[in-house]
Tab-separated table of C-alpha atoms (C1' of nucleotides) in Angstrom:
chain	number	residue	atom	x	y	z
X	72	UNK	CA	31.762	-51.052	-179.896
X	73	UNK	CA	32.738	-54.468	-178.715
X	74	UNK	CA	29.454	-55.551	-177.305
X	75	UNK	CA	30.394	-55.939	-173.670
X	76	UNK	CA	28.653	-58.518	-171.627
X	77	UNK	CA	28.332	-61.090	-174.322
X	78	UNK	CA	31.636	-60.855	-176.019
X	79	UNK	CA	33.843	-61.355	-173.042
X	80	UNK	CA	32.137	-64.247	-171.463
X	81	UNK	CA	34.281	-66.718	-173.307
X	82	UNK	CA	37.404	-64.874	-172.539
X	83	UNK	CA	40.300	-66.430	-170.833
X	84	UNK	CA	40.075	-64.901	-167.422
X	85	UNK	CA	36.484	-65.924	-167.017
X	86	UNK	CA	36.779	-69.468	-168.120
X	87	UNK	CA	40.118	-69.644	-166.485
X	88	UNK	CA	38.880	-68.945	-162.989
X	89	UNK	CA	36.076	-71.381	-163.373
X	90	UNK	CA	38.202	-74.307	-164.235
X	91	UNK	CA	41.255	-73.514	-162.239
X	92	UNK	CA	40.513	-74.740	-158.746
X	93	UNK	CA	43.271	-76.902	-157.371
X	94	UNK	CA	44.069	-79.955	-159.303
X	95	UNK	CA	46.953	-81.316	-157.307
X	96	UNK	CA	47.834	-84.969	-157.430
X	97	UNK	CA	44.696	-87.031	-157.322
X	98	UNK	CA	46.526	-90.284	-156.880
X	99	UNK	CA	49.723	-91.195	-155.146
X	100	UNK	CA	51.409	-90.771	-158.452
X	101	UNK	CA	55.148	-90.570	-158.558
X	102	UNK	CA	54.937	-86.818	-158.815
X	103	UNK	CA	58.667	-86.944	-158.771
X	104	UNK	CA	61.128	-85.645	-161.263
X	105	UNK	CA	59.758	-84.161	-164.433
X	106	UNK	CA	56.137	-84.325	-163.504
X	107	UNK	CA	56.701	-82.011	-160.600
X	108	UNK	CA	57.644	-79.306	-163.021
X	109	UNK	CA	54.378	-79.291	-164.778
X	110	UNK	CA	52.427	-78.403	-161.679
X	111	UNK	CA	54.964	-75.751	-160.925
X	112	UNK	CA	54.485	-74.340	-164.347
X	113	UNK	CA	50.769	-74.427	-163.879
X	114	UNK	CA	51.080	-72.376	-160.723
X	115	UNK	CA	53.376	-69.960	-162.391
X	116	UNK	CA	50.936	-69.380	-165.178
X	117	UNK	CA	48.102	-69.163	-162.736
X	118	UNK	CA	49.843	-66.509	-160.690
X	119	UNK	CA	50.844	-64.607	-163.764
X	120	UNK	CA	47.302	-64.542	-164.998
X	121	UNK	CA	46.024	-63.455	-161.625
X	122	UNK	CA	48.437	-60.588	-161.648
X	123	UNK	CA	47.420	-59.637	-165.126
X	124	UNK	CA	43.834	-59.746	-164.019
X	125	UNK	CA	44.655	-57.536	-161.069
X	126	UNK	CA	46.469	-55.151	-163.339
X	127	UNK	CA	43.472	-54.904	-165.572
X	128	UNK	CA	41.383	-54.128	-162.522
X	129	UNK	CA	43.287	-51.005	-161.550
X	130	UNK	CA	43.337	-49.610	-165.065
X	131	UNK	CA	40.205	-47.880	-166.233
X	132	UNK	CA	39.071	-47.887	-169.845
X	133	UNK	CA	40.385	-51.214	-170.932
X	134	UNK	CA	39.150	-51.868	-174.392
X	135	UNK	CA	40.493	-55.198	-175.545
X	136	UNK	CA	40.944	-58.015	-173.122
X	137	UNK	CA	44.012	-59.069	-174.949
X	138	UNK	CA	46.875	-59.902	-172.640
X	139	UNK	CA	49.165	-57.664	-174.613
X	140	UNK	CA	46.563	-54.945	-174.796
X	141	UNK	CA	46.066	-55.019	-171.061
X	142	UNK	CA	49.723	-54.350	-170.526
X	143	UNK	CA	49.714	-51.663	-173.166
X	144	UNK	CA	46.746	-49.939	-171.617
X	145	UNK	CA	48.437	-50.129	-168.255
X	146	UNK	CA	51.531	-48.482	-169.674
X	147	UNK	CA	49.539	-45.696	-171.263
X	148	UNK	CA	47.609	-45.216	-168.082
X	149	UNK	CA	50.750	-44.997	-166.009
X	150	UNK	CA	52.197	-42.432	-168.349
X	151	UNK	CA	49.001	-40.459	-168.217
X	152	UNK	CA	48.990	-40.555	-164.432
X	153	UNK	CA	52.598	-39.474	-164.305
X	154	UNK	CA	51.898	-36.536	-166.551
X	155	UNK	CA	48.847	-35.489	-164.632
X	156	UNK	CA	50.711	-35.706	-161.391
X	157	UNK	CA	53.656	-33.753	-162.681
X	158	UNK	CA	51.398	-31.075	-164.070
X	159	UNK	CA	49.368	-30.767	-160.937
X	160	UNK	CA	52.400	-30.743	-158.737
X	161	UNK	CA	53.795	-27.884	-160.734
X	162	UNK	CA	50.525	-26.111	-160.360
X	163	UNK	CA	50.550	-26.619	-156.633
X	164	UNK	CA	54.079	-25.354	-156.350
X	165	UNK	CA	53.125	-22.271	-158.223
X	166	UNK	CA	50.061	-21.715	-156.142
X	167	UNK	CA	51.984	-22.059	-152.961
X	168	UNK	CA	54.512	-19.528	-154.099
X	169	UNK	CA	52.053	-16.794	-154.801
X	170	UNK	CA	49.083	-17.365	-152.756
X	171	UNK	CA	45.807	-15.938	-153.807
X	172	UNK	CA	46.040	-14.691	-157.310
X	173	UNK	CA	47.532	-17.587	-159.152
X	174	UNK	CA	44.316	-17.862	-160.988
X	175	UNK	CA	44.660	-14.498	-162.639
X	176	UNK	CA	48.186	-15.295	-163.502
X	177	UNK	CA	47.268	-18.424	-165.294
X	178	UNK	CA	44.502	-16.902	-167.261
X	179	UNK	CA	46.766	-14.352	-168.849
X	180	UNK	CA	49.433	-16.158	-170.778
X	181	UNK	CA	52.368	-14.061	-171.803
X	182	UNK	CA	52.017	-10.695	-170.327
X	183	UNK	CA	51.930	-11.707	-166.757
X	184	UNK	CA	54.535	-14.350	-166.761
X	185	UNK	CA	57.039	-11.996	-168.293
X	186	UNK	CA	57.551	-9.444	-165.562
X	187	UNK	CA	56.651	-11.194	-162.442
X	188	UNK	CA	58.433	-9.819	-159.495
X	189	UNK	CA	55.832	-10.294	-156.899
X	190	UNK	CA	53.006	-7.956	-157.327
X	191	UNK	CA	50.840	-10.572	-155.831
X	192	UNK	CA	52.860	-10.634	-152.714
X	193	UNK	CA	52.643	-13.983	-151.024
X	194	UNK	CA	52.171	-12.702	-147.505
X	195	UNK	CA	48.466	-12.035	-147.678
X	196	UNK	CA	48.085	-8.320	-147.339
X	197	UNK	CA	44.905	-7.622	-145.468
X	198	UNK	CA	43.111	-4.407	-146.056
X	199	UNK	CA	44.197	-1.815	-143.573
X	200	UNK	CA	41.234	0.391	-142.986
X	201	UNK	CA	42.064	3.959	-142.028
X	202	UNK	CA	38.705	5.582	-142.214
X	203	UNK	CA	35.179	4.539	-142.987
X	204	UNK	CA	32.253	6.896	-143.219
X	205	UNK	CA	28.712	6.234	-144.278
X	206	UNK	CA	26.775	9.430	-144.691
X	207	UNK	CA	23.121	9.801	-145.624
X	208	UNK	CA	22.726	12.336	-148.381
X	209	UNK	CA	18.981	12.343	-148.452
X	210	UNK	CA	17.043	11.265	-151.496
X	211	UNK	CA	17.585	7.602	-150.623
X	212	UNK	CA	21.282	7.950	-151.136
X	213	UNK	CA	24.182	6.962	-148.931
X	214	UNK	CA	27.690	8.240	-149.432
X	215	UNK	CA	30.296	5.667	-148.481
X	216	UNK	CA	33.788	6.952	-148.055
X	217	UNK	CA	36.676	4.658	-147.352
X	218	UNK	CA	40.306	5.404	-146.829
X	219	UNK	CA	42.846	2.683	-146.499
X	220	UNK	CA	46.526	2.201	-146.996
X	221	UNK	CA	47.669	1.036	-150.371
X	222	UNK	CA	48.956	-2.481	-150.440
X	223	UNK	CA	49.040	-5.081	-153.112
X	224	UNK	CA	45.595	-6.004	-154.260
X	225	UNK	CA	43.851	-3.590	-151.995
X	226	UNK	CA	41.851	-2.182	-154.844
X	227	UNK	CA	40.904	-5.559	-156.153
X	228	UNK	CA	39.706	-6.654	-152.781
X	229	UNK	CA	37.667	-3.542	-152.312
X	230	UNK	CA	36.007	-4.065	-155.649
X	231	UNK	CA	35.211	-7.634	-154.900
X	232	UNK	CA	33.863	-6.682	-151.567
X	233	UNK	CA	31.397	-4.238	-152.932
X	234	UNK	CA	30.464	-6.271	-155.912
X	235	UNK	CA	29.646	-9.075	-153.563
X	236	UNK	CA	27.419	-6.910	-151.423
X	237	UNK	CA	25.012	-6.561	-154.272
X	238	UNK	CA	24.263	-2.991	-153.444
X	239	UNK	CA	22.552	-0.525	-155.690
X	240	UNK	CA	25.585	1.454	-156.598
X	241	UNK	CA	24.932	4.756	-158.326
X	242	UNK	CA	28.525	5.669	-158.874
X	243	UNK	CA	31.706	4.210	-157.518
X	244	UNK	CA	35.114	5.758	-157.534
X	245	UNK	CA	38.394	4.329	-156.470
X	246	UNK	CA	41.499	6.420	-156.525
X	247	UNK	CA	45.014	5.328	-155.736
X	248	UNK	CA	47.041	8.358	-154.764
X	249	UNK	CA	50.754	8.702	-155.358
X	250	UNK	CA	51.414	8.247	-151.680
X	251	UNK	CA	50.229	5.241	-149.771
X	252	UNK	CA	46.533	5.930	-149.752
X	253	UNK	CA	43.558	4.492	-151.531
X	254	UNK	CA	40.349	6.427	-151.530
X	255	UNK	CA	37.062	4.806	-152.285
X	256	UNK	CA	33.879	6.700	-152.732
X	257	UNK	CA	30.512	5.223	-153.509
X	258	UNK	CA	27.059	6.598	-153.922
X	259	UNK	CA	24.572	3.983	-153.019
X	260	UNK	CA	20.866	3.899	-153.318
X	261	UNK	CA	19.587	2.830	-149.933
X	262	UNK	CA	17.419	4.004	-147.124
X	263	UNK	CA	18.943	6.208	-144.495
X	264	UNK	CA	18.173	3.618	-141.840
X	265	UNK	CA	20.526	1.160	-143.407
X	266	UNK	CA	23.409	3.447	-142.631
X	267	UNK	CA	24.724	1.727	-139.534
X	268	UNK	CA	23.963	-1.705	-140.857
X	269	UNK	CA	25.947	-1.067	-143.981
X	270	UNK	CA	28.860	0.303	-142.031
X	271	UNK	CA	28.916	-2.776	-139.851
X	272	UNK	CA	28.674	-4.931	-142.915
X	273	UNK	CA	31.699	-3.334	-144.478
X	274	UNK	CA	33.728	-3.450	-141.311
X	275	UNK	CA	32.886	-7.067	-140.760
X	276	UNK	CA	33.758	-8.004	-144.279
X	277	UNK	CA	37.107	-6.269	-144.165
X	278	UNK	CA	37.865	-7.809	-140.810
X	279	UNK	CA	36.988	-11.222	-142.141
X	280	UNK	CA	39.272	-10.724	-145.085
X	281	UNK	CA	42.156	-9.830	-142.832
X	282	UNK	CA	41.458	-12.705	-140.569
X	283	UNK	CA	44.538	-14.855	-140.157
X	284	UNK	CA	42.533	-17.868	-139.296
X	285	UNK	CA	42.496	-20.516	-141.980
X	286	UNK	CA	45.211	-23.045	-141.484
X	287	UNK	CA	48.730	-22.320	-142.475
X	288	UNK	CA	49.823	-25.777	-143.680
T	284	UNK	CA	70.646	-56.102	-151.994
T	285	UNK	CA	70.428	-57.846	-155.302
T	286	UNK	CA	73.704	-56.723	-156.739
T	287	UNK	CA	72.442	-54.896	-159.802
T	288	UNK	CA	74.570	-54.865	-162.875
T	289	UNK	CA	75.859	-58.381	-162.590
T	290	UNK	CA	72.801	-60.157	-161.488
T	291	UNK	CA	70.500	-59.201	-164.273
T	292	UNK	CA	72.712	-59.783	-167.217
T	293	UNK	CA	71.575	-63.331	-167.651
T	294	UNK	CA	67.980	-62.420	-167.336
T	295	UNK	CA	65.445	-63.213	-169.950
T	296	UNK	CA	64.879	-59.855	-171.460
T	297	UNK	CA	68.563	-59.334	-172.026
T	298	UNK	CA	69.340	-62.631	-173.574
T	299	UNK	CA	66.033	-62.568	-175.274
T	300	UNK	CA	66.646	-59.460	-177.276
T	301	UNK	CA	70.056	-60.660	-178.306
T	302	UNK	CA	68.875	-63.844	-179.812
T	303	UNK	CA	65.572	-62.695	-181.107
T	304	UNK	CA	66.360	-61.096	-184.414
T	305	UNK	CA	64.119	-62.356	-187.132
T	306	UNK	CA	64.290	-66.005	-187.679
T	307	UNK	CA	61.728	-66.390	-190.366
T	308	UNK	CA	61.872	-69.152	-192.901
T	309	UNK	CA	65.409	-69.590	-194.121
T	310	UNK	CA	64.358	-71.989	-196.834
T	311	UNK	CA	61.323	-72.198	-199.013
T	312	UNK	CA	59.751	-74.358	-196.385
T	313	UNK	CA	56.099	-75.210	-196.694
T	314	UNK	CA	55.244	-72.670	-194.010
T	315	UNK	CA	51.675	-73.623	-194.648
T	316	UNK	CA	49.083	-74.960	-192.298
T	317	UNK	CA	50.206	-75.784	-188.802
T	318	UNK	CA	53.698	-74.503	-189.123
T	319	UNK	CA	52.357	-71.060	-189.736
T	320	UNK	CA	50.991	-71.021	-186.251
T	321	UNK	CA	54.303	-71.440	-184.585
T	322	UNK	CA	55.684	-68.244	-186.052
T	323	UNK	CA	52.505	-66.512	-185.090
T	324	UNK	CA	52.951	-67.735	-181.585
T	325	UNK	CA	56.507	-66.585	-181.591
T	326	UNK	CA	55.420	-63.110	-182.563
T	327	UNK	CA	52.747	-63.084	-179.950
T	328	UNK	CA	55.239	-63.989	-177.252
T	329	UNK	CA	57.686	-61.507	-178.597
T	330	UNK	CA	55.184	-58.697	-178.506
T	331	UNK	CA	54.035	-59.690	-175.079
T	332	UNK	CA	57.564	-59.599	-173.781
T	333	UNK	CA	58.191	-56.276	-175.404
T	334	UNK	CA	55.161	-54.856	-173.716
T	335	UNK	CA	56.246	-56.285	-170.418
T	336	UNK	CA	59.630	-54.761	-170.949
T	337	UNK	CA	58.037	-51.424	-171.717
T	338	UNK	CA	55.895	-51.721	-168.640
T	339	UNK	CA	58.939	-52.317	-166.529
T	340	UNK	CA	60.475	-49.228	-168.062
T	341	UNK	CA	57.796	-46.847	-166.872
T	342	UNK	CA	57.724	-48.260	-163.377
T	343	UNK	CA	60.465	-47.067	-161.064
T	344	UNK	CA	61.896	-49.222	-158.287
T	345	UNK	CA	61.513	-52.622	-159.763
T	346	UNK	CA	63.220	-55.085	-157.536
T	347	UNK	CA	62.847	-58.501	-159.045
T	348	UNK	CA	62.868	-58.964	-162.765
T	349	UNK	CA	60.343	-61.663	-162.401
T	350	UNK	CA	57.578	-61.376	-164.975
T	351	UNK	CA	54.986	-61.698	-162.277
T	352	UNK	CA	56.835	-59.275	-160.041
T	353	UNK	CA	56.992	-56.712	-162.798
T	354	UNK	CA	53.257	-56.774	-163.095
T	355	UNK	CA	52.841	-56.678	-159.349
T	356	UNK	CA	55.135	-53.704	-159.045
T	357	UNK	CA	53.243	-51.991	-161.811
T	358	UNK	CA	49.977	-52.536	-159.968
T	359	UNK	CA	51.377	-51.165	-156.740
T	360	UNK	CA	52.835	-48.235	-158.570
T	361	UNK	CA	49.552	-47.424	-160.254
T	362	UNK	CA	47.754	-47.549	-156.945
T	363	UNK	CA	50.351	-45.305	-155.432
T	364	UNK	CA	50.031	-42.824	-158.268
T	365	UNK	CA	46.283	-42.832	-157.995
T	366	UNK	CA	46.462	-42.090	-154.287
T	367	UNK	CA	48.991	-39.341	-154.748
T	368	UNK	CA	46.933	-37.771	-157.456
T	369	UNK	CA	43.736	-37.948	-155.465
T	370	UNK	CA	45.453	-36.416	-152.475
T	371	UNK	CA	47.016	-33.630	-154.419
T	372	UNK	CA	43.855	-32.888	-156.295
T	373	UNK	CA	42.058	-32.488	-152.992
T	374	UNK	CA	44.788	-30.138	-151.919
T	375	UNK	CA	44.392	-28.108	-155.064
T	376	UNK	CA	40.674	-27.888	-154.594
T	377	UNK	CA	41.236	-26.605	-151.133
T	378	UNK	CA	43.735	-24.069	-152.295
T	379	UNK	CA	41.470	-22.842	-154.995
T	380	UNK	CA	38.862	-22.198	-152.402
T	381	UNK	CA	41.252	-19.858	-150.711
T	382	UNK	CA	41.458	-17.734	-153.771
T	383	UNK	CA	40.343	-14.193	-153.350
T	384	UNK	CA	36.920	-14.343	-154.859
T	385	UNK	CA	35.896	-17.576	-153.332
T	386	UNK	CA	37.491	-16.543	-150.121
T	387	UNK	CA	35.320	-13.508	-149.779
T	388	UNK	CA	32.359	-15.601	-150.539
T	389	UNK	CA	33.074	-18.303	-148.030
T	390	UNK	CA	34.571	-16.368	-145.210
T	391	UNK	CA	31.746	-13.928	-144.988
T	392	UNK	CA	28.950	-16.068	-143.767
T	393	UNK	CA	25.724	-14.205	-143.697
T	394	UNK	CA	26.236	-11.058	-145.566
T	395	UNK	CA	27.143	-12.437	-148.890
T	396	UNK	CA	25.182	-15.569	-149.018
T	397	UNK	CA	22.073	-13.670	-148.205
T	398	UNK	CA	21.865	-11.625	-151.344
T	399	UNK	CA	23.790	-13.593	-153.822
T	400	UNK	CA	22.108	-13.303	-157.097
T	401	UNK	CA	25.142	-13.758	-159.214
T	402	UNK	CA	27.527	-10.962	-158.832
T	403	UNK	CA	30.295	-13.324	-159.683
T	404	UNK	CA	28.378	-14.508	-162.605
T	405	UNK	CA	29.580	-17.849	-163.836
T	406	UNK	CA	29.212	-17.093	-167.509
T	407	UNK	CA	32.483	-15.275	-167.879
T	408	UNK	CA	31.645	-11.728	-168.741
T	409	UNK	CA	34.517	-10.528	-170.838
T	410	UNK	CA	35.551	-6.948	-170.677
T	411	UNK	CA	33.971	-4.970	-173.451
T	412	UNK	CA	36.423	-2.310	-174.367
T	413	UNK	CA	34.910	0.861	-175.767
T	414	UNK	CA	37.866	3.136	-175.851
T	415	UNK	CA	41.524	2.939	-175.016
T	416	UNK	CA	43.899	5.860	-175.146
T	417	UNK	CA	47.492	6.057	-174.078
T	418	UNK	CA	48.723	9.632	-174.140
T	419	UNK	CA	52.201	10.841	-173.343
T	420	UNK	CA	52.027	13.765	-170.934
T	421	UNK	CA	55.715	14.563	-170.940
T	422	UNK	CA	57.790	14.339	-167.800
T	423	UNK	CA	58.008	10.568	-168.170
T	424	UNK	CA	54.310	10.191	-167.652
T	425	UNK	CA	51.707	8.339	-169.658
T	426	UNK	CA	48.007	8.900	-169.266
T	427	UNK	CA	45.996	5.765	-169.801
T	428	UNK	CA	42.334	6.232	-170.352
T	429	UNK	CA	39.965	3.325	-170.670
T	430	UNK	CA	36.271	3.221	-171.228
T	431	UNK	CA	34.354	0.028	-171.134
T	432	UNK	CA	30.847	-1.140	-170.522
T	433	UNK	CA	29.928	-2.078	-166.990
T	434	UNK	CA	29.411	-5.720	-166.443
T	435	UNK	CA	29.804	-7.930	-163.466
T	436	UNK	CA	33.387	-8.022	-162.262
T	437	UNK	CA	34.595	-5.590	-164.855
T	438	UNK	CA	36.205	-3.380	-162.266
T	439	UNK	CA	37.821	-6.259	-160.493
T	440	UNK	CA	39.271	-7.547	-163.710
T	441	UNK	CA	40.615	-4.169	-164.659
T	442	UNK	CA	42.296	-3.846	-161.305
T	443	UNK	CA	43.832	-7.258	-161.552
T	444	UNK	CA	44.991	-6.516	-165.027
T	445	UNK	CA	46.882	-3.440	-164.041
T	446	UNK	CA	48.203	-4.796	-160.822
T	447	UNK	CA	49.620	-7.667	-162.767
T	448	UNK	CA	51.383	-5.438	-165.234
T	449	UNK	CA	53.676	-4.210	-162.522
T	450	UNK	CA	53.625	-0.686	-163.832
T	451	UNK	CA	54.743	2.361	-161.967
T	452	UNK	CA	51.358	3.788	-161.268
T	453	UNK	CA	51.317	7.345	-160.011
T	454	UNK	CA	47.599	7.591	-159.566
T	455	UNK	CA	44.793	5.352	-160.632
T	456	UNK	CA	41.155	6.139	-160.777
T	457	UNK	CA	38.246	3.924	-161.563
T	458	UNK	CA	34.779	5.312	-161.760
T	459	UNK	CA	31.582	3.452	-162.333
T	460	UNK	CA	28.988	5.801	-163.669
T	461	UNK	CA	25.266	5.501	-163.084
T	462	UNK	CA	24.774	4.373	-166.629
T	463	UNK	CA	26.581	1.427	-168.127
T	464	UNK	CA	30.035	2.863	-168.298
T	465	UNK	CA	33.210	2.323	-166.394
T	466	UNK	CA	35.956	4.875	-166.709
T	467	UNK	CA	39.505	4.058	-165.802
T	468	UNK	CA	42.222	6.638	-165.678
T	469	UNK	CA	45.821	5.985	-164.778
T	470	UNK	CA	48.910	8.095	-164.607
T	471	UNK	CA	51.882	5.924	-165.190
T	472	UNK	CA	55.547	6.665	-164.941
T	473	UNK	CA	57.031	5.425	-168.165
T	474	UNK	CA	58.928	6.613	-171.166
T	475	UNK	CA	57.011	8.084	-174.012
T	476	UNK	CA	58.306	5.384	-176.321
T	477	UNK	CA	56.505	2.734	-174.400
T	478	UNK	CA	53.210	4.223	-175.408
T	479	UNK	CA	52.314	1.871	-178.217
T	480	UNK	CA	53.772	-1.119	-176.450
T	481	UNK	CA	51.657	-0.484	-173.410
T	482	UNK	CA	48.549	-0.012	-175.480
T	483	UNK	CA	49.163	-3.301	-177.216
T	484	UNK	CA	49.804	-4.950	-173.907
T	485	UNK	CA	46.500	-3.783	-172.511
T	486	UNK	CA	44.577	-4.761	-175.592
T	487	UNK	CA	46.152	-8.173	-175.673
T	488	UNK	CA	45.470	-8.797	-172.037
T	489	UNK	CA	41.846	-7.830	-172.342
T	490	UNK	CA	41.493	-9.974	-175.415
T	491	UNK	CA	43.075	-12.877	-173.590
T	492	UNK	CA	40.630	-12.463	-170.748
T	493	UNK	CA	37.716	-12.487	-173.092
T	494	UNK	CA	39.054	-15.366	-175.035
T	495	UNK	CA	36.560	-18.200	-175.130
T	496	UNK	CA	39.265	-20.695	-175.811
T	497	UNK	CA	40.112	-22.863	-172.830
T	498	UNK	CA	38.062	-25.966	-172.901
T	499	UNK	CA	34.495	-25.917	-171.730
T	500	UNK	CA	34.344	-29.381	-170.181
P	1386	DC	C1'	69.996	-82.607	-156.488
P	1387	DC	C1'	66.021	-79.534	-156.498
P	1388	DT	C1'	63.868	-75.205	-157.510
P	1389	DT	C1'	62.740	-71.284	-160.197
P	1390	DA	C1'	61.839	-68.945	-164.438
P	1391	DC	C1'	61.886	-68.971	-169.024
P	1392	DA	C1'	60.872	-69.946	-174.405
P	1393	DC	C1'	59.149	-73.145	-177.293
P	1394	DG	C1'	55.935	-75.998	-180.030
P	1395	DT	C1'	51.339	-77.782	-180.082
P	1396	DG	C1'	46.293	-78.585	-180.036
P	1397	DA	C1'	42.048	-76.259	-178.929
P	1398	DC	C1'	39.043	-72.629	-179.538
P	1399	DT	C1'	36.857	-68.109	-181.382
P	1400	DC	C1'	35.736	-64.839	-184.782
Z	701	DT	C1'	39.739	-71.624	-193.692
Z	702	DG	C1'	42.619	-68.645	-191.925
Z	703	DA	C1'	44.368	-65.391	-188.470
Z	704	DG	C1'	44.442	-64.605	-183.602
Z	705	DT	C1'	44.697	-65.977	-178.761
Z	706	DC	C1'	45.076	-69.097	-175.207
Z	707	DA	C1'	46.675	-73.018	-171.762
Z	708	DC	C1'	49.395	-76.747	-171.627
Z	709	DG	C1'	53.480	-79.853	-171.271
Z	710	DT	C1'	58.207	-79.970	-172.142
Z	711	DG	C1'	63.327	-78.998	-172.460
Z	712	DT	C1'	66.637	-76.116	-170.532
Z	713	DA	C1'	69.624	-72.929	-168.272
Z	714	DA	C1'	70.858	-70.632	-163.790
Z	715	DG	C1'	71.142	-70.601	-158.953
DNA sequence: CCTTACACGTGACTC
DNA sequence: TGAGTCACGTGTAAG
């Protein structure tokens, strides 16, 4: 549509900038009175066109080079920018309010937004590890037993942790007890020698999760 | 500065819109040939001024009502918006990286990146629900029993789902069996009447998660 | 008086 | 030829 490159070469801005290069008063003409206005007018128009040209430059997707269309496109673009910015700012606000799990919240429309006290508590709740055992059961099987205190998202984090390890999990069981405890039991297919390595791995991962490093803006 | 309210009342747009109310051809004038151009021109100017007026309307903080200044202000404003948006988008990107899943991934250097087939598989793996029962156990307790097929992240999603519901969970148990099944059992403190509502809620949430709606850019 | 900023009509040009 | 857009010079009102 609108064959760029050929079409526009006659257009005003192009031909305008070619011709419009100072023009002043070649002779010692009177230049007084009325005739001084016309050069003034020329400059006014020149400036106005420059500005319009500049406006066109900052607006992407300009279709018609029409003066009026340029302004219209600029208006639409400004509105679009304003909307985007408003939307994104809202998003940021929301994210800042409830740190990590905003994503989940936004993927589930109604249900979540209805009763939203603060399950996803903003103060990042690291996993508090109470006990960690890795026991070889023979038969290429390790029994991993984890006990930690129940905080918001503890279970989710545990799941993610182990899913990310890419282990050969035979069975996994997570139980949240009525009290404050979360028990996690996994049977993993792995050599007995990996016992200590795996334990280290888990400890390191949990420690990293609880790490209060990343900048608090 | 610039005494608003008095100053601008003589300005072009104001007086322009007062006078400019159709003007057409009062008599059966020839209106042919050249004279038809002048009305065309009038309309062109009119439209152009309208657009300029509209442009001024979407730009806050316009100081001088100058035509050229309006455009200039619009340009500056657009640039400002673009910068703001770019900045905020960067901020959002950064925040999204701090989300739980990504966090685990990025904060745990070696361990995860080493064996990272695609546990967090990009192709959203919806939860495939095989069975859902909500049974009143008396004593203000509901037993929720879920069976679904084991896919990547299924457990994580289930956890997030229930954490987000803000239910009074007495005990929760998730078990991944050696086969392809994931069993989820919860004891929830709730009135018997909420049975069907809760079931619906769970079904809806799972459906929403699996929904292939949101745009695939 | 001079300057600024505008709307107008007109001829030129393109599609 | 006819509709659309443009730059130009001019008259004019306000500061």
